Each structure stands twice: as structure tokens, then as C-alpha cells.
Amino acid sequence: EFKIISAGTPCIGIVRPMPGLCAGSYKDFSFICDSELHPDFLAQRSENWGDGNVHACEYNCSDGEMGWTYWEDEEHLCLHWEGTEDCGLGDTIGMLLNLDEGTLSVYKNNRRLGVM
């Protein structure tokens, strides 16, 4: 769970495991929007990734939209989905990743918004 404690446009999401990536080497970056970094991320591919086509997925707190990317292709940004709902200061966002089904459920203040 993540509690929104400051104004701005936070995005909360998940990304494929990349144990060899030194995230500290990058400043103010996005796993989705910074396409010039996608080759760096793809270089971390392991057999654990399987054959899925979503490498990173995020929930935009300012408007409730989602974004996702398949680093070998283009980004898919500002997408409406079944749970499109913004959040603000004091709200708590939770996520539940179901690896068996390949789904990511999003919760706002313990209420399920839907599946991205």
C-alpha cells in the first residue's frame, strides 16, 4: 500500500524484475515513458520473464488512468480502464499482482477499483 502524502502526479506500478540493474544510476526516470532507457531494461532480461508482453504497468494517481509498455514496442499511455478514478492527499493506493492470472488489481482506500 502507498499513502499519498504530497501534491503532484505520482504514478504507482510494477516492473519486471531486474536484479542486475543499478537504479541509482538513473535520476528521475520512468520505466514506461523514457524510451531511450528501454534497451538498458531489456538487457536485464532473464528466463524468469516468460513470454508476457507487459514489462511495466502503472496507475496515475492524478487522473486514475493507466499506462503500460512492452519495451520492444511503443508505450501505451493515458488509457482509461474499468477502475479509472483519481486519488488525492491522504488516499491509500494498494495493488495486488496475481502471477497465475497475469493481472494487477488496484485498490483505493481498501476499495477495489478494478483490474488493469
PDB file of N, CA and C in Angstrom, residues 18-84:
ATOM      1  N   MET A  18      14.567  -6.933 -12.323  1.00  0.00           N
ATOM      2  CA  MET A  18      15.841  -6.661 -12.988  1.00  0.00           C
ATOM      3  C   MET A  18      16.925  -6.562 -11.919  1.00  0.00           C
ATOM      4  N   PRO A  19      17.316  -7.701 -11.335  1.00  0.00           N
ATOM      5  CA  PRO A  19      18.255  -7.658 -10.211  1.00  0.00           C
ATOM      6  C   PRO A  19      19.618  -7.066 -10.564  1.00  0.00           C
ATOM      7  N   GLY A  20      19.995  -7.069 -11.825  1.00  0.00           N
ATOM      8  CA  GLY A  20      21.301  -6.526 -12.218  1.00  0.00           C
ATOM      9  C   GLY A  20      21.282  -5.044 -12.525  1.00  0.00           C
ATOM     10  N   LEU A  21      20.119  -4.422 -12.506  1.00  0.00           N
ATOM     11  CA  LEU A  21      20.007  -3.002 -12.844  1.00  0.00           C
ATOM     12  C   LEU A  21      20.356  -2.150 -11.628  1.00  0.00           C
ATOM     13  N   CYS A  22      21.217  -1.207 -11.801  1.00  0.00           N
ATOM     14  CA  CYS A  22      21.568  -0.273 -10.731  1.00  0.00           C
ATOM     15  C   CYS A  22      20.678   0.961 -10.895  1.00  0.00           C
ATOM     16  N   ALA A  23      19.494   0.926 -10.273  1.00  0.00           N
ATOM     17  CA  ALA A  23      18.527   2.016 -10.427  1.00  0.00           C
ATOM     18  C   ALA A  23      19.095   3.345  -9.953  1.00  0.00           C
ATOM     19  N   GLY A  24      20.043   3.314  -9.024  1.00  0.00           N
ATOM     20  CA  GLY A  24      20.661   4.541  -8.541  1.00  0.00           C
ATOM     21  C   GLY A  24      21.455   5.274  -9.613  1.00  0.00           C
ATOM     22  N   SER A  25      21.756   4.589 -10.719  1.00  0.00           N
ATOM     23  CA  SER A  25      22.483   5.214 -11.823  1.00  0.00           C
ATOM     24  C   SER A  25      21.594   6.126 -12.658  1.00  0.00           C
ATOM     25  N   TYR A  26      20.299   6.027 -12.437  1.00  0.00           N
ATOM     26  CA  TYR A  26      19.336   6.810 -13.204  1.00  0.00           C
ATOM     27  C   TYR A  26      18.683   7.825 -12.267  1.00  0.00           C
ATOM     28  N   LYS A  27      18.405   9.004 -12.780  1.00  0.00           N
ATOM     29  CA  LYS A  27      17.764  10.035 -11.962  1.00  0.00           C
ATOM     30  C   LYS A  27      16.445  10.437 -12.593  1.00  0.00           C
ATOM     31  N   ASP A  28      15.417  10.487 -11.765  1.00  0.00           N
ATOM     32  CA  ASP A  28      14.107  10.956 -12.243  1.00  0.00           C
ATOM     33  C   ASP A  28      13.720  10.314 -13.572  1.00  0.00           C
ATOM     34  N   PHE A  29      13.585   9.007 -13.579  1.00  0.00           N
ATOM     35  CA  PHE A  29      13.260   8.302 -14.814  1.00  0.00           C
ATOM     36  C   PHE A  29      11.947   7.550 -14.664  1.00  0.00           C
ATOM     37  N   SER A  30      11.429   7.134 -15.804  1.00  0.00           N
ATOM     38  CA  SER A  30      10.201   6.344 -15.841  1.00  0.00           C
ATOM     39  C   SER A  30      10.486   5.057 -16.600  1.00  0.00           C
ATOM     40  N   PHE A  31      10.045   3.934 -16.023  1.00  0.00           N
ATOM     41  CA  PHE A  31      10.201   2.662 -16.725  1.00  0.00           C
ATOM     42  C   PHE A  31       9.354   2.631 -17.989  1.00  0.00           C
ATOM     43  N   ILE A  32       8.344   3.484 -18.069  1.00  0.00           N
ATOM     44  CA  ILE A  32       7.429   3.470 -19.210  1.00  0.00           C
ATOM     45  C   ILE A  32       7.754   4.564 -20.215  1.00  0.00           C
ATOM     46  N   CYS A  33       7.870   5.795 -19.753  1.00  0.00           N
ATOM     47  CA  CYS A  33       7.952   6.938 -20.671  1.00  0.00           C
ATOM     48  C   CYS A  33       9.332   7.237 -21.224  1.00  0.00           C
ATOM     49  N   ASP A  34      10.385   6.793 -20.575  1.00  0.00           N
ATOM     50  CA  ASP A  34      11.731   7.104 -21.036  1.00  0.00           C
ATOM     51  C   ASP A  34      12.223   6.020 -21.986  1.00  0.00           C
ATOM     52  N   SER A  35      11.733   6.092 -23.219  1.00  0.00           N
ATOM     53  CA  SER A  35      12.014   5.030 -24.192  1.00  0.00           C
ATOM     54  C   SER A  35      13.495   4.897 -24.512  1.00  0.00           C
ATOM     55  N   GLU A  36      14.282   5.948 -24.307  1.00  0.00           N
ATOM     56  CA  GLU A  36      15.721   5.833 -24.572  1.00  0.00           C
ATOM     57  C   GLU A  36      16.400   4.885 -23.583  1.00  0.00           C
ATOM     58  N   LEU A  37      15.730   4.580 -22.465  1.00  0.00           N
ATOM     59  CA  LEU A  37      16.276   3.653 -21.476  1.00  0.00           C
ATOM     60  C   LEU A  37      15.807   2.211 -21.678  1.00  0.00           C
ATOM     61  N   HIS A  38      14.840   2.010 -22.546  1.00  0.00           N
ATOM     62  CA  HIS A  38      14.291   0.667 -22.748  1.00  0.00           C
ATOM     63  C   HIS A  38      15.357  -0.363 -23.123  1.00  0.00           C
ATOM     64  N   PRO A  39      16.343  -0.038 -23.964  1.00  0.00           N
ATOM     65  CA  PRO A  39      17.389  -1.042 -24.233  1.00  0.00           C
ATOM     66  C   PRO A  39      18.149  -1.466 -22.971  1.00  0.00           C
ATOM     67  N   ASP A  40      18.379  -0.512 -22.054  1.00  0.00           N
ATOM     68  CA  ASP A  40      19.037  -0.863 -20.784  1.00  0.00           C
ATOM     69  C   ASP A  40      18.198  -1.866 -20.003  1.00  0.00           C
ATOM     70  N   PHE A  41      16.897  -1.626 -19.981  1.00  0.00           N
ATOM     71  CA  PHE A  41      15.994  -2.511 -19.232  1.00  0.00           C
ATOM     72  C   PHE A  41      15.923  -3.884 -19.895  1.00  0.00           C
ATOM     73  N   LEU A  42      15.833  -3.895 -21.227  1.00  0.00           N
ATOM     74  CA  LEU A  42      15.764  -5.173 -21.946  1.00  0.00           C
ATOM     75  C   LEU A  42      17.034  -5.999 -21.765  1.00  0.00           C
ATOM     76  N   ALA A  43      18.158  -5.333 -21.554  1.00  0.00           N
ATOM     77  CA  ALA A  43      19.425  -6.043 -21.346  1.00  0.00           C
ATOM     78  C   ALA A  43      19.402  -6.851 -20.049  1.00  0.00           C
ATOM     79  N   GLN A  44      18.436  -6.567 -19.177  1.00  0.00           N
ATOM     80  CA  GLN A  44      18.308  -7.283 -17.908  1.00  0.00           C
ATOM     81  C   GLN A  44      17.406  -8.510 -18.007  1.00  0.00           C
ATOM     82  N   ARG A  45      16.923  -8.803 -19.215  1.00  0.00           N
ATOM     83  CA  ARG A  45      16.002  -9.935 -19.416  1.00  0.00           C
ATOM     84  C   ARG A  45      16.570 -11.222 -18.836  1.00  0.00           C
ATOM     85  N   SER A  46      15.688 -11.978 -18.200  1.00  0.00           N
ATOM     86  CA  SER A  46      16.086 -13.290 -17.696  1.00  0.00           C
ATOM     87  C   SER A  46      15.021 -14.303 -18.106  1.00  0.00           C
ATOM     88  N   GLU A  47      15.307 -15.572 -17.932  1.00  0.00           N
ATOM     89  CA  GLU A  47      14.330 -16.609 -18.292  1.00  0.00           C
ATOM     90  C   GLU A  47      13.091 -16.535 -17.402  1.00  0.00           C
ATOM     91  N   ASN A  48      13.207 -15.905 -16.248  1.00  0.00           N
ATOM     92  CA  ASN A  48      12.061 -15.750 -15.351  1.00  0.00           C
ATOM     93  C   ASN A  48      10.980 -14.837 -15.922  1.00  0.00           C
ATOM     94  N   TRP A  49      11.315 -14.053 -16.931  1.00  0.00           N
ATOM     95  CA  TRP A  49      10.347 -13.129 -17.511  1.00  0.00           C
ATOM     96  C   TRP A  49       9.241 -13.851 -18.258  1.00  0.00           C
ATOM     97  N   GLY A  50       9.476 -15.042 -18.727  1.00  0.00           N
ATOM     98  CA  GLY A  50       8.451 -15.738 -19.504  1.00  0.00           C
ATOM     99  C   GLY A  50       8.223 -15.049 -20.836  1.00  0.00           C
ATOM    100  N   ASP A  51       7.005 -15.185 -21.374  1.00  0.00           N
ATOM    101  CA  ASP A  51       6.739 -14.628 -22.705  1.00  0.00           C
ATOM    102  C   ASP A  51       5.637 -13.564 -22.711  1.00  0.00           C
ATOM    103  N   GLY A  52       5.322 -12.990 -21.553  1.00  0.00           N
ATOM    104  CA  GLY A  52       4.300 -11.942 -21.483  1.00  0.00           C
ATOM    105  C   GLY A  52       4.724 -10.687 -22.225  1.00  0.00           C
ATOM    106  N   ASN A  53       3.755  -9.844 -22.564  1.00  0.00           N
ATOM    107  CA  ASN A  53       4.078  -8.644 -23.331  1.00  0.00           C
ATOM    108  C   ASN A  53       3.946  -7.346 -22.537  1.00  0.00           C
ATOM    109  N   VAL A  54       3.831  -7.418 -21.223  1.00  0.00           N
ATOM    110  CA  VAL A  54       3.797  -6.214 -20.391  1.00  0.00           C
ATOM    111  C   VAL A  54       5.036  -6.225 -19.511  1.00  0.00           C
ATOM    112  N   HIS A  55       5.903  -5.242 -19.715  1.00  0.00           N
ATOM    113  CA  HIS A  55       7.127  -5.161 -18.922  1.00  0.00           C
ATOM    114  C   HIS A  55       6.992  -4.214 -17.735  1.00  0.00           C
ATOM    115  N   ALA A  56       6.139  -3.214 -17.854  1.00  0.00           N
ATOM    116  CA  ALA A  56       5.889  -2.275 -16.762  1.00  0.00           C
ATOM    117  C   ALA A  56       4.465  -1.758 -16.902  1.00  0.00           C
ATOM    118  N   CYS A  57       3.811  -1.548 -15.764  1.00  0.00           N
ATOM    119  CA  CYS A  57       2.423  -1.085 -15.751  1.00  0.00           C
ATOM    120  C   CYS A  57       2.277  -0.125 -14.579  1.00  0.00           C
ATOM    121  N   GLU A  58       1.564   1.000 -14.785  1.00  0.00           N
ATOM    122  CA  GLU A  58       1.424   1.968 -13.705  1.00  0.00           C
ATOM    123  C   GLU A  58       0.035   2.585 -13.650  1.00  0.00           C
ATOM    124  N   TYR A  59      -0.300   3.028 -12.452  1.00  0.00           N
ATOM    125  CA  TYR A  59      -1.539   3.747 -12.159  1.00  0.00           C
ATOM    126  C   TYR A  59      -1.160   5.201 -11.892  1.00  0.00           C
ATOM    127  N   ASN A  60      -1.771   6.127 -12.625  1.00  0.00           N
ATOM    128  CA  ASN A  60      -1.504   7.549 -12.461  1.00  0.00           C
ATOM    129  C   ASN A  60      -2.481   8.108 -11.444  1.00  0.00           C
ATOM    130  N   CYS A  61      -1.978   8.518 -10.296  1.00  0.00           N
ATOM    131  CA  CYS A  61      -2.846   8.981  -9.205  1.00  0.00           C
ATOM    132  C   CYS A  61      -3.612  10.260  -9.547  1.00  0.00           C
ATOM    133  N   SER A  62      -3.067  11.099 -10.421  1.00  0.00           N
ATOM    134  CA  SER A  62      -3.719  12.379 -10.692  1.00  0.00           C
ATOM    135  C   SER A  62      -5.003  12.241 -11.501  1.00  0.00           C
ATOM    136  N   ASP A  63      -5.084  11.230 -12.355  1.00  0.00           N
ATOM    137  CA  ASP A  63      -6.295  11.080 -13.173  1.00  0.00           C
ATOM    138  C   ASP A  63      -6.856   9.653 -13.184  1.00  0.00           C
ATOM    139  N   GLY A  64      -6.164   8.714 -12.543  1.00  0.00           N
ATOM    140  CA  GLY A  64      -6.645   7.340 -12.464  1.00  0.00           C
ATOM    141  C   GLY A  64      -6.412   6.517 -13.709  1.00  0.00           C
ATOM    142  N   GLU A  65      -5.772   7.097 -14.701  1.00  0.00           N
ATOM    143  CA  GLU A  65      -5.521   6.352 -15.937  1.00  0.00           C
ATOM    144  C   GLU A  65      -4.340   5.410 -15.743  1.00  0.00           C
ATOM    145  N   MET A  66      -4.190   4.495 -16.684  1.00  0.00           N
ATOM    146  CA  MET A  66      -3.093   3.534 -16.615  1.00  0.00           C
ATOM    147  C   MET A  66      -2.170   3.705 -17.804  1.00  0.00           C
ATOM    148  N   GLY A  67      -0.965   3.233 -17.633  1.00  0.00           N
ATOM    149  CA  GLY A  67      -0.004   3.184 -18.722  1.00  0.00           C
ATOM    150  C   GLY A  67       0.749   1.877 -18.627  1.00  0.00           C
ATOM    151  N   TRP A  68       1.177   1.374 -19.763  1.00  0.00           N
ATOM    152  CA  TRP A  68       1.979   0.152 -19.757  1.00  0.00           C
ATOM    153  C   TRP A  68       2.897   0.161 -20.963  1.00  0.00           C
ATOM    154  N   THR A  69       3.899  -0.684 -20.926  1.00  0.00           N
ATOM    155  CA  THR A  69       4.833  -0.747 -22.035  1.00  0.00           C
ATOM    156  C   THR A  69       5.333  -2.175 -22.248  1.00  0.00           C
ATOM    157  N   TYR A  70       5.611  -2.434 -23.480  1.00  0.00           N
ATOM    158  CA  TYR A  70       6.354  -3.608 -23.928  1.00  0.00           C
ATOM    159  C   TYR A  70       7.611  -2.997 -24.526  1.00  0.00           C
ATOM    160  N   TRP A  71       8.719  -3.033 -23.815  1.00  0.00           N
ATOM    161  CA  TRP A  71       9.893  -2.257 -24.168  1.00  0.00           C
ATOM    162  C   TRP A  71      10.397  -2.461 -25.591  1.00  0.00           C
ATOM    163  N   GLU A  72       9.957  -3.489 -26.265  1.00  0.00           N
ATOM    164  CA  GLU A  72      10.378  -3.701 -27.649  1.00  0.00           C
ATOM    165  C   GLU A  72       9.436  -3.003 -28.622  1.00  0.00           C
ATOM    166  N   ASP A  73       8.437  -2.330 -28.079  1.00  0.00           N
ATOM    167  CA  ASP A  73       7.407  -1.675 -28.885  1.00  0.00           C
ATOM    168  C   ASP A  73       7.205  -0.276 -28.301  1.00  0.00           C
ATOM    169  N   GLU A  74       6.074   0.304 -28.524  1.00  0.00           N
ATOM    170  CA  GLU A  74       5.788   1.642 -28.014  1.00  0.00           C
ATOM    171  C   GLU A  74       5.091   1.581 -26.657  1.00  0.00           C
ATOM    172  N   GLU A  75       5.027   2.758 -26.017  1.00  0.00           N
ATOM    173  CA  GLU A  75       4.319   2.871 -24.754  1.00  0.00           C
ATOM    174  C   GLU A  75       2.824   3.012 -25.021  1.00  0.00           C
ATOM    175  N   HIS A  76       2.037   2.632 -24.068  1.00  0.00           N
ATOM    176  CA  HIS A  76       0.590   2.783 -24.131  1.00  0.00           C
ATOM    177  C   HIS A  76       0.204   3.609 -22.907  1.00  0.00           C
ATOM    178  N   LEU A  77      -0.043   4.900 -23.125  1.00  0.00           N
ATOM    179  CA  LEU A  77      -0.233   5.840 -22.031  1.00  0.00           C
ATOM    180  C   LEU A  77      -1.651   6.381 -21.997  1.00  0.00           C
ATOM    181  N   CYS A  78      -2.024   6.942 -20.853  1.00  0.00           N
ATOM    182  CA  CYS A  78      -3.307   7.643 -20.678  1.00  0.00           C
ATOM    183  C   CYS A  78      -4.494   6.794 -21.106  1.00  0.00           C
ATOM    184  N   LEU A  79      -4.514   5.560 -20.660  1.00  0.00           N
ATOM    185  CA  LEU A  79      -5.582   4.642 -21.030  1.00  0.00           C
ATOM    186  C   LEU A  79      -6.649   4.591 -19.944  1.00  0.00           C
ATOM    187  N   HIS A  80      -7.891   4.723 -20.361  1.00  0.00           N
ATOM    188  CA  HIS A  80      -8.990   4.520 -19.422  1.00  0.00           C
ATOM    189  C   HIS A  80      -9.166   3.014 -19.234  1.00  0.00           C
ATOM    190  N   TRP A  81      -9.537   2.617 -18.047  1.00  0.00           N
ATOM    191  CA  TRP A  81      -9.757   1.210 -17.732  1.00  0.00           C
ATOM    192  C   TRP A  81     -10.932   1.159 -16.773  1.00  0.00           C
ATOM    193  N   GLU A  82     -11.359  -0.027 -16.404  1.00  0.00           N
ATOM    194  CA  GLU A  82     -12.580  -0.177 -15.605  1.00  0.00           C
ATOM    195  C   GLU A  82     -12.535   0.565 -14.280  1.00  0.00           C
ATOM    196  N   GLY A  83     -11.351   0.822 -13.722  1.00  0.00           N
ATOM    197  CA  GLY A  83     -11.248   1.469 -12.417  1.00  0.00           C
ATOM    198  C   GLY A  83     -10.701   2.882 -12.477  1.00  0.00           C
ATOM    199  N   THR A  84     -10.839   3.555 -13.614  1.00  0.00           N
ATOM    200  CA  THR A  84     -10.299   4.903 -13.746  1.00  0.00           C
ATOM    201  C   THR A  84     -10.935   5.826 -12.713  1.00  0.00           C
TER     202      THR A  84
END
